[in-house]
Coordinates of C-alpha atoms and ligand atoms in Angstrom, one line a residue:
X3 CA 2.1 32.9 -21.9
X4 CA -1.4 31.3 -22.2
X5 CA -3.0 27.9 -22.7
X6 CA -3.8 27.6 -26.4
X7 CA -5.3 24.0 -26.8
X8 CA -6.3 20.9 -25.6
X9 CA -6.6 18.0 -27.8
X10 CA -7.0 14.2 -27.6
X11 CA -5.9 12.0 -30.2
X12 CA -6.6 8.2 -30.1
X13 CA -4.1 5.4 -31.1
X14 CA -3.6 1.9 -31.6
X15 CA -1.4 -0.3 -30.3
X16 CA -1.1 -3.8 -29.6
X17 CA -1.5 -5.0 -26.0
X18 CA -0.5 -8.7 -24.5
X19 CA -2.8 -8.2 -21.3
X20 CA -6.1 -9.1 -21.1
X21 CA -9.0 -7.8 -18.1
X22 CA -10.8 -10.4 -16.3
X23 CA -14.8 -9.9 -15.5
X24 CA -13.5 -7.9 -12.0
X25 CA -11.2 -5.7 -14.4
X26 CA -7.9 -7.5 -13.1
X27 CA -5.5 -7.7 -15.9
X28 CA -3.5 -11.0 -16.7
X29 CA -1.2 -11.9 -19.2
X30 CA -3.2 -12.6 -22.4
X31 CA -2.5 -13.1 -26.3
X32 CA -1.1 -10.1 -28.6
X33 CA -4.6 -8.2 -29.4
X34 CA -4.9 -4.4 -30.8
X35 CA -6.0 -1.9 -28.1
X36 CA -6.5 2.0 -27.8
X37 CA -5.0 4.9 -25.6
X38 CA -5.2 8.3 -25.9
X39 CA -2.5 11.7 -26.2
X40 CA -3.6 14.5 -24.5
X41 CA -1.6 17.4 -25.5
X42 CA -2.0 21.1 -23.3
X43 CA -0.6 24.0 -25.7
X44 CA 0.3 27.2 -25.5
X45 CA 0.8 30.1 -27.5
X46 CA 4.5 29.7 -27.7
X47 CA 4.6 26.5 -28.6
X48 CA 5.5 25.1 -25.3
X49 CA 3.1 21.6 -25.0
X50 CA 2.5 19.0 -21.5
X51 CA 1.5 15.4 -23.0
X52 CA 0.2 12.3 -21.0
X53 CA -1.0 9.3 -22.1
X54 CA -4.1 8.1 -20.8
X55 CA -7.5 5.7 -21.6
X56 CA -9.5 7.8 -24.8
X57 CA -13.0 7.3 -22.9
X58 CA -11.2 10.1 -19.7
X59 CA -10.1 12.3 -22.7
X60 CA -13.4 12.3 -25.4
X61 CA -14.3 15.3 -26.6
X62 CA -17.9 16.2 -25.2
X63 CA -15.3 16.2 -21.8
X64 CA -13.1 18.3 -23.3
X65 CA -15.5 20.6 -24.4
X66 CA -17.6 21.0 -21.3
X67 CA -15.4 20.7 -18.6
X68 CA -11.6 21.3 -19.5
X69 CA -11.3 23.7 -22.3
X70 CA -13.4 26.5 -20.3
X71 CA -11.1 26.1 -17.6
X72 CA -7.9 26.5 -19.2
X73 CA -8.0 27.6 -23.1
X74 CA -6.6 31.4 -22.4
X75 CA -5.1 30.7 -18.7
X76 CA -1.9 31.0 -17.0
X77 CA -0.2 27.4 -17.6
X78 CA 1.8 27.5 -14.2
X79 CA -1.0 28.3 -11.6
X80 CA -1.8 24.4 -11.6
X81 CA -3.0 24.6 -8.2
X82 CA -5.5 27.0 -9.5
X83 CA -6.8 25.4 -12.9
X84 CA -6.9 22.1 -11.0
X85 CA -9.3 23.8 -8.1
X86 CA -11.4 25.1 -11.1
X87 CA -11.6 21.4 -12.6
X88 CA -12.3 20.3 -9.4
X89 CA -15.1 22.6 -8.1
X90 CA -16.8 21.5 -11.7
X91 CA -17.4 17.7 -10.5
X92 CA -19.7 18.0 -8.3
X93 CA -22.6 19.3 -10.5
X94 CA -21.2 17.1 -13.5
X95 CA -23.2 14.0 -12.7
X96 CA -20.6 11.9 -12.4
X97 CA -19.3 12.4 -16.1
X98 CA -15.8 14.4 -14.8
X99 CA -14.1 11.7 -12.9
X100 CA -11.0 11.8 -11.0
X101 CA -9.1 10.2 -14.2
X102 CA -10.4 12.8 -16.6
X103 CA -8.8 15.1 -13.7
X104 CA -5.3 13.0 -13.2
X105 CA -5.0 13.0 -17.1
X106 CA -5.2 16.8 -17.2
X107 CA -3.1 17.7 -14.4
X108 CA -0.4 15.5 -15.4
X109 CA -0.1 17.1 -18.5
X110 CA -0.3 20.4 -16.6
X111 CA 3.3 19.3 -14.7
X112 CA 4.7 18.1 -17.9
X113 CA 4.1 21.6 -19.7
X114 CA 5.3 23.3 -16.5
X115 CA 8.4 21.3 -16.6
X116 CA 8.9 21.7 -20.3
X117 CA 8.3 25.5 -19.6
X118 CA 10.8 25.8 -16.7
X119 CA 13.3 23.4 -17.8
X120 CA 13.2 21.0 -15.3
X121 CA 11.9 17.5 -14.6
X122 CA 8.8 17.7 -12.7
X123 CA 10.2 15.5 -9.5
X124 CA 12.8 18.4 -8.7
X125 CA 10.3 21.0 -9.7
X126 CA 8.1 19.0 -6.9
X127 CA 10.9 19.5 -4.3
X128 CA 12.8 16.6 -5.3
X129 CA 13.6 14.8 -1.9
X130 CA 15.9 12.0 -3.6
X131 CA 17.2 11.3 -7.1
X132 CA 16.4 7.3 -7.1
X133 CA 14.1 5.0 -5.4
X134 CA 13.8 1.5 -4.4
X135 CA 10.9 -0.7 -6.3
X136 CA 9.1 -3.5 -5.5
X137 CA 7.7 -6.0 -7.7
X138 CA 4.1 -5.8 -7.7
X139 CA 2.6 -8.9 -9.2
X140 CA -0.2 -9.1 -11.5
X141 CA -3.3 -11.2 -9.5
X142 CA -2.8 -15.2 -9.5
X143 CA -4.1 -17.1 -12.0
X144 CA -4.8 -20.6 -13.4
X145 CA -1.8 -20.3 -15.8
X146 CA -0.1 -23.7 -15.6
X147 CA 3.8 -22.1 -14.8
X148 CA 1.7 -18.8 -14.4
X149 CA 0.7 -17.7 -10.9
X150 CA -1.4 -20.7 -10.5
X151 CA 0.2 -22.1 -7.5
X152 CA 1.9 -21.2 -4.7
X153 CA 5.2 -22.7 -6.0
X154 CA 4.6 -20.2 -9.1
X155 CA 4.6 -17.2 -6.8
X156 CA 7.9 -18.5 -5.0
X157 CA 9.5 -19.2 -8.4
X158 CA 8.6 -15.8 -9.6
X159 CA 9.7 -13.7 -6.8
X160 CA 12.9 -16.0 -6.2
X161 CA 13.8 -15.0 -9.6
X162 CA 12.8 -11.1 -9.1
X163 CA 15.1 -10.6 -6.2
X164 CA 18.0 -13.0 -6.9
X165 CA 17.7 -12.4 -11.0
X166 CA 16.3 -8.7 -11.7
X167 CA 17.5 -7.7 -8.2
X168 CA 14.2 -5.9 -6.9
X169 CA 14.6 -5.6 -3.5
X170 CA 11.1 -6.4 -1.8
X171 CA 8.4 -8.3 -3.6
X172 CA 4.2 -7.5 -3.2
X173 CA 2.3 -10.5 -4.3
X174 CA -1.6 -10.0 -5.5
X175 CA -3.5 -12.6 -4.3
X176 CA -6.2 -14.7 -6.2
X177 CA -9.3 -12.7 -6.9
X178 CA -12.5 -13.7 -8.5
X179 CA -13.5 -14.9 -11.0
X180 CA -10.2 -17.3 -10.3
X181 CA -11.3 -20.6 -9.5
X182 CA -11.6 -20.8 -5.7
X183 CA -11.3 -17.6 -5.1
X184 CA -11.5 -15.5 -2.8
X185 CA -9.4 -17.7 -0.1
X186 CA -7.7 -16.2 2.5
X187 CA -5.9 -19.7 3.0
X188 CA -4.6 -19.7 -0.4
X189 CA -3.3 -16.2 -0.3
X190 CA -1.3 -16.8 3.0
X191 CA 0.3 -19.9 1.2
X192 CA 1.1 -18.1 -1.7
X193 CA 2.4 -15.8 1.1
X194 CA 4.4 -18.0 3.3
X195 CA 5.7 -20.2 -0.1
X196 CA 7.3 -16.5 -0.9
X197 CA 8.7 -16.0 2.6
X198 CA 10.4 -19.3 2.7
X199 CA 11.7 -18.5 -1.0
X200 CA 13.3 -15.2 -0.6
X201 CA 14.5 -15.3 2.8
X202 CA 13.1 -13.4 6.1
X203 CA 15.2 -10.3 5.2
X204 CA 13.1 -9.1 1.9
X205 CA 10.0 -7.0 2.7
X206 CA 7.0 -8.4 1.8
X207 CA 3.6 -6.8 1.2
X208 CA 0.3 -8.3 0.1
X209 CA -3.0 -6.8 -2.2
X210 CA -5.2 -9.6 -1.2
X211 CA -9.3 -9.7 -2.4
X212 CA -11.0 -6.2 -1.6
X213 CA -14.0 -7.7 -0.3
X214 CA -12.9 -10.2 2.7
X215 CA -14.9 -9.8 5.8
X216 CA -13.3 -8.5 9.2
X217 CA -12.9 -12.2 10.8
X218 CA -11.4 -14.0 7.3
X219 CA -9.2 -10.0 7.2
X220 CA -8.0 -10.6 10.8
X221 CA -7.2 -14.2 10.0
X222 CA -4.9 -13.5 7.3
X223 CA -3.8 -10.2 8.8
X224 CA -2.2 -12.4 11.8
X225 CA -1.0 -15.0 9.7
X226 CA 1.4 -12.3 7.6
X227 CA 2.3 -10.7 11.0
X228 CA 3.7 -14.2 11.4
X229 CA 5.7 -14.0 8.3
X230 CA 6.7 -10.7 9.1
X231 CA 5.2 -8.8 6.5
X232 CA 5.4 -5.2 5.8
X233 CA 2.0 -4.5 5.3
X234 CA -1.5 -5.7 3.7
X235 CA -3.2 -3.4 1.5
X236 CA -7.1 -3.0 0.8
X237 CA -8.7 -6.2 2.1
X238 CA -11.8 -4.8 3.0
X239 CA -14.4 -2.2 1.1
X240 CA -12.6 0.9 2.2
X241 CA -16.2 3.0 2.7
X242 CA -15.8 1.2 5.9
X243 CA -13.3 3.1 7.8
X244 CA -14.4 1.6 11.4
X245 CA -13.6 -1.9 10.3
X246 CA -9.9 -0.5 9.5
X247 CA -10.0 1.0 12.6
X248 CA -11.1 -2.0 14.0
X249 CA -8.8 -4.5 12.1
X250 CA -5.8 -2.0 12.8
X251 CA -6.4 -2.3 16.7
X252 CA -6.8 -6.2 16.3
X253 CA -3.7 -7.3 14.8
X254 CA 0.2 -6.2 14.3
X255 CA 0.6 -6.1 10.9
X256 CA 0.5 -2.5 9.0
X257 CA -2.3 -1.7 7.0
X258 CA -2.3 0.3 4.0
X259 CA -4.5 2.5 3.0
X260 CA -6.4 3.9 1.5
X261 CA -6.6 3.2 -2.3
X262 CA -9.4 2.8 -4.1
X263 CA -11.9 4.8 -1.8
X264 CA -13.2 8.4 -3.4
X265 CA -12.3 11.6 -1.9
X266 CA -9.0 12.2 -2.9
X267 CA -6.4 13.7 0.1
X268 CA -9.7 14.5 2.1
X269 CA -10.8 11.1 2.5
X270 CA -6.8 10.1 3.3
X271 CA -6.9 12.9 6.5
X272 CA -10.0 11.3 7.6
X273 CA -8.3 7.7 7.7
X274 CA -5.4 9.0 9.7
X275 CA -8.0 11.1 11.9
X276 CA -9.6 7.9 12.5
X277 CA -6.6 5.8 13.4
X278 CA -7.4 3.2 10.6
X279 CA -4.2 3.0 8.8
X280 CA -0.5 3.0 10.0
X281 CA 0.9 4.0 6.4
X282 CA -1.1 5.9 3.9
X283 CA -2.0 4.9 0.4
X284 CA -2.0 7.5 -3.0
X285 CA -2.1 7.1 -6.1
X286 CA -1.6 9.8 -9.0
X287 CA -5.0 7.9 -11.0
X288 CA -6.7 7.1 -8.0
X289 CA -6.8 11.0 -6.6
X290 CA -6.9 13.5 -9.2
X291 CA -3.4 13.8 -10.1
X292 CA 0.1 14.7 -8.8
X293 CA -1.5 17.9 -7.2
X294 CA -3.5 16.4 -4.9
X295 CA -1.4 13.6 -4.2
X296 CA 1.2 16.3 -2.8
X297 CA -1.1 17.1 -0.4
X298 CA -1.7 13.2 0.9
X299 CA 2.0 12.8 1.2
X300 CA 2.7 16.2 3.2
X301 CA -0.3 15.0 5.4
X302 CA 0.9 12.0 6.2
X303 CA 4.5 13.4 6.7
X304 CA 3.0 15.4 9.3
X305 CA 2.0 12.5 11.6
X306 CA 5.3 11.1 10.9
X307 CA 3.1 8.5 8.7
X308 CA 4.8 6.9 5.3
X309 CA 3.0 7.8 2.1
X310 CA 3.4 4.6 -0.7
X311 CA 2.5 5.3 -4.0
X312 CA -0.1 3.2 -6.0
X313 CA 0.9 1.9 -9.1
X314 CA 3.5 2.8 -11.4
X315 CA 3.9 5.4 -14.5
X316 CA 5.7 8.9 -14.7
X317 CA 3.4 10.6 -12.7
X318 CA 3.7 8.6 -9.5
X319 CA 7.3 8.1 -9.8
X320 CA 7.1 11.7 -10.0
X321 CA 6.1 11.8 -6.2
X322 CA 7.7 9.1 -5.3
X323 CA 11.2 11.3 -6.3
X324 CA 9.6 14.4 -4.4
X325 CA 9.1 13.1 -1.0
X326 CA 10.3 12.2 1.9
X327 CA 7.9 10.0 3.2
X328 CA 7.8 6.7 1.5
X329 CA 9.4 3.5 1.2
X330 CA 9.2 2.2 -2.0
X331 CA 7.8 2.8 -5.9
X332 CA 5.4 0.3 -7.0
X333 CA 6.4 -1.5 -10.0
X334 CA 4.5 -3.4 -12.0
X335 CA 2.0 -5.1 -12.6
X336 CA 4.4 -8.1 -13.0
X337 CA 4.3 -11.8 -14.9
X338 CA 6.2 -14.8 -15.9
X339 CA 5.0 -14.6 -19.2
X340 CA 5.1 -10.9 -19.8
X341 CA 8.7 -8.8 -20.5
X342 CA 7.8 -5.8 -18.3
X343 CA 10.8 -4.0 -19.3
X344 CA 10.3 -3.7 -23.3
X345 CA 8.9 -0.7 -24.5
X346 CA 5.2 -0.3 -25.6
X347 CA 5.3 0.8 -29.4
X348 CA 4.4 4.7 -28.6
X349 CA 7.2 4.7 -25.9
X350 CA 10.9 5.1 -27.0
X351 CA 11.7 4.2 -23.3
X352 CA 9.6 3.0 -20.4
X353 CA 8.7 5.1 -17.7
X354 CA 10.5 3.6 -14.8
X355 CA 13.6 1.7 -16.2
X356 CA 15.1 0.0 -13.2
X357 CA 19.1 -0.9 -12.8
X358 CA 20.4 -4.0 -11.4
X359 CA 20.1 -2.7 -7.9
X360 CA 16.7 -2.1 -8.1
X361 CA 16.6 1.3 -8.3
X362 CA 14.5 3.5 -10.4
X363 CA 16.0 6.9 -11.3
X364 CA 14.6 10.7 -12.0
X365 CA 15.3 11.4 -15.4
X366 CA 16.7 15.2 -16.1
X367 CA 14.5 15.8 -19.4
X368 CA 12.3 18.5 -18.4
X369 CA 8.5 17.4 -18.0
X370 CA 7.3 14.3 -16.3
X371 CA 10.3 11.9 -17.7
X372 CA 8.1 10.2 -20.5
X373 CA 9.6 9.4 -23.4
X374 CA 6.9 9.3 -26.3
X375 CA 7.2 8.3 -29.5
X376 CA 5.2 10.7 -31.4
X377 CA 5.7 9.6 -34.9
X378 CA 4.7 6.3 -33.9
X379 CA 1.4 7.6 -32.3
X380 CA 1.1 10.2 -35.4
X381 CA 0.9 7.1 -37.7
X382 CA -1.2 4.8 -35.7
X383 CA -4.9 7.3 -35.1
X384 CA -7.9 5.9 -35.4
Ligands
XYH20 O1 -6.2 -5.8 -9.8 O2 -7.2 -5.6 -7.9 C1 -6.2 -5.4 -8.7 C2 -5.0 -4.7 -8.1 O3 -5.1 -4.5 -6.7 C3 -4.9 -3.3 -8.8 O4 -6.1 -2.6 -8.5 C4 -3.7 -2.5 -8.5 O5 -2.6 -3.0 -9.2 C5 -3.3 -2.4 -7.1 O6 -4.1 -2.4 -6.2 N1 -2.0 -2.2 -6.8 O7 -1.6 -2.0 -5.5
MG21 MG1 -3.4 -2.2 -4.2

């Protein structure tokens, strides 16, 4: 069996979040967006699809970096085809990003599990068939009823635990270009109006601003120990792995991380080398796929270190299923205004339906548990 094609097709869709000037998305009218379908083919037929942005998928990528690399290859040696891809970046001046790389390996453990039958989270090793989610919420706003106030954030996560039955909550703070934003004040009372809102028995995490200096980090880093939260998450540039060393050794609370930084499980081993986080951050998008996160997670099981998964989507739930190590799947990016749980109009299902005990399942459809709808997509190119 051999890789016959790779193709890209671009859809619409409509789309009721909109990106701030820092790229945070909030909820925002109905407007028409794009995505992309890349589909991996082989000669029998057999194909791995993942849905991803067009600009990671455009041809002149496809051409020059991908199809060389896997038209006429083996389609189950992923570790292989995603070294190949890999090795390629470095000379590529910055045109084959780690998406372009998440979007084809992804689709790589979708056609594996479509080729051997199985979903790709037991195919992965398949450490448990359901896991916990938290709400993640989408950054605060100036929404009036939004996330506008800290009585908004308590109102929203009251009704997440008590009504949709998620069992911890993370809140994003307010971010710029909010209005008075960045304030580590106003994120620890957003904070502490959640605390005293749920209860001091739901975990509690905070994604504050990524930019905070270490005295305003260790300010609010002492102020959620007080609240006895479960961790803060990227309040710092993470190029600066002393100052998470530094903040780690400075205050009680757990620090995540990291997620954003380049360098994929690499750049995770030198965090824990460095004694700069207690539990380890990976995400699918932010690494270069489920491949490489793998490798993160089994690191950090080694030093007996959790690995939490950033952001949500088949392919991280993926790992999330196949490990051990970690706590929770991030789910999300979460509004009043916005119905998380219906259906885009490509998807027949979302990825990570959650029942009333907030728990997210492992489907048993072979692939990566997406649930496409093709005729839609077919209908709606550009
Ligand atoms: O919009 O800055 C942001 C969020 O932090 C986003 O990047 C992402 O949802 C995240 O960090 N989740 O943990
Ligand atoms: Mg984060």
């Amino acid at each position: 069996m051999k890789i016959s094609s790779v193709t890209a097709k671009v859809f619409t869709h409509s789309s009721n979040t909109v990106r701030d000037s820092d790229g945070h998305g909030h909820p925002g009218p109905e407007s028409q967006t794009t995505s992309a379908l890349l589909t991996i083919t082989c000669d029998d037929g057999s194909e791995g699809r993942v849905i991803c942005r067009p600009a990671e998928v455009r041809e002149a990528l496809l051409e020059r970096f991908i199809r060389p690399n896997l038209i006429g290859r083996d389609p189950m040696v992923t570790e292989a085809l995603w070294y190949r891809i890999y090795e390629w970046q470095r000379l590529s001046g910055g045109q084959l990003s780690d998406r372009t790389l998440t979007a084809v390996d992804l689709a790589l453990w979708d056609l594996k599990g479509k080729i051997c039958g199985q979903p790709v989270w037991k195919l992965l090793g398949g450490a448990r068939p359901k896991i916990l989610a938290y709400g993640s919420t989408m950054c605060g706003d100036d929404l009036a009823n939004g996330l506008a106030t800290p009585e908004d954030y308590a109102r929203f996560a009251e009704w997440m635990v008590k009504e949709r039955g998620y069992k911890a909550v993370k809140l994003h703070g307010w971010m710029p270009p909010m209005p008075g934003a960045p304030s580590p004040k106003k994120d620890y009372a957003a904070c502490a109006a959640v605390r005293e809102a749920v209860g001091p028995d739901v975990p509690l995490m905070l994604d504050p601003h990524h930019f905070y200096s270490r005295t305003d980090t260790l300010w609010l880093a002492r102020k959620l120990a007080e609240l006895d939260f479960r961790w803060m998450e990227e309040p710092m540039e993470e190029a600066s792995i002393s100052s998470y060393k530094w903040l780690r050794e400075s205050c009680d609370l757990n620090i995540l991380g990291p997620e954003t930084m380049t360098g994929k499980h690499w750049i995770r081993a030198e965090y824990v080398k460095a004694d700069a986080v207690d539990l380890v951050r990976c995400g699918v998008w932010d690494v270069g796929g489920i491949t490489p996160s793998m490798k993160a997670a089994n690191m950090a099981e080694s030093f007996h270190m959790s690995c939490e998964m950033h952001g949500t989507g088949a392919g991280n739930l993926s790992v999330a299923l196949a490990i051990h190590n970690t706590s929770f799947y991030e789910r999300g990016l979460l509004h009043p205004f916005i119905d998380y749980d219906k259906p885009k109009e490509y998807q027949n299902r979302i990825d990570d339906e959650m029942d009333g005990d907030g728990y997210v399942h492992g489907r048993e459809e072979p692939g990566l548990g997406q649930d496409l709808n093709l005729d839609y997509i077919e209908t709606h190119l550009v």
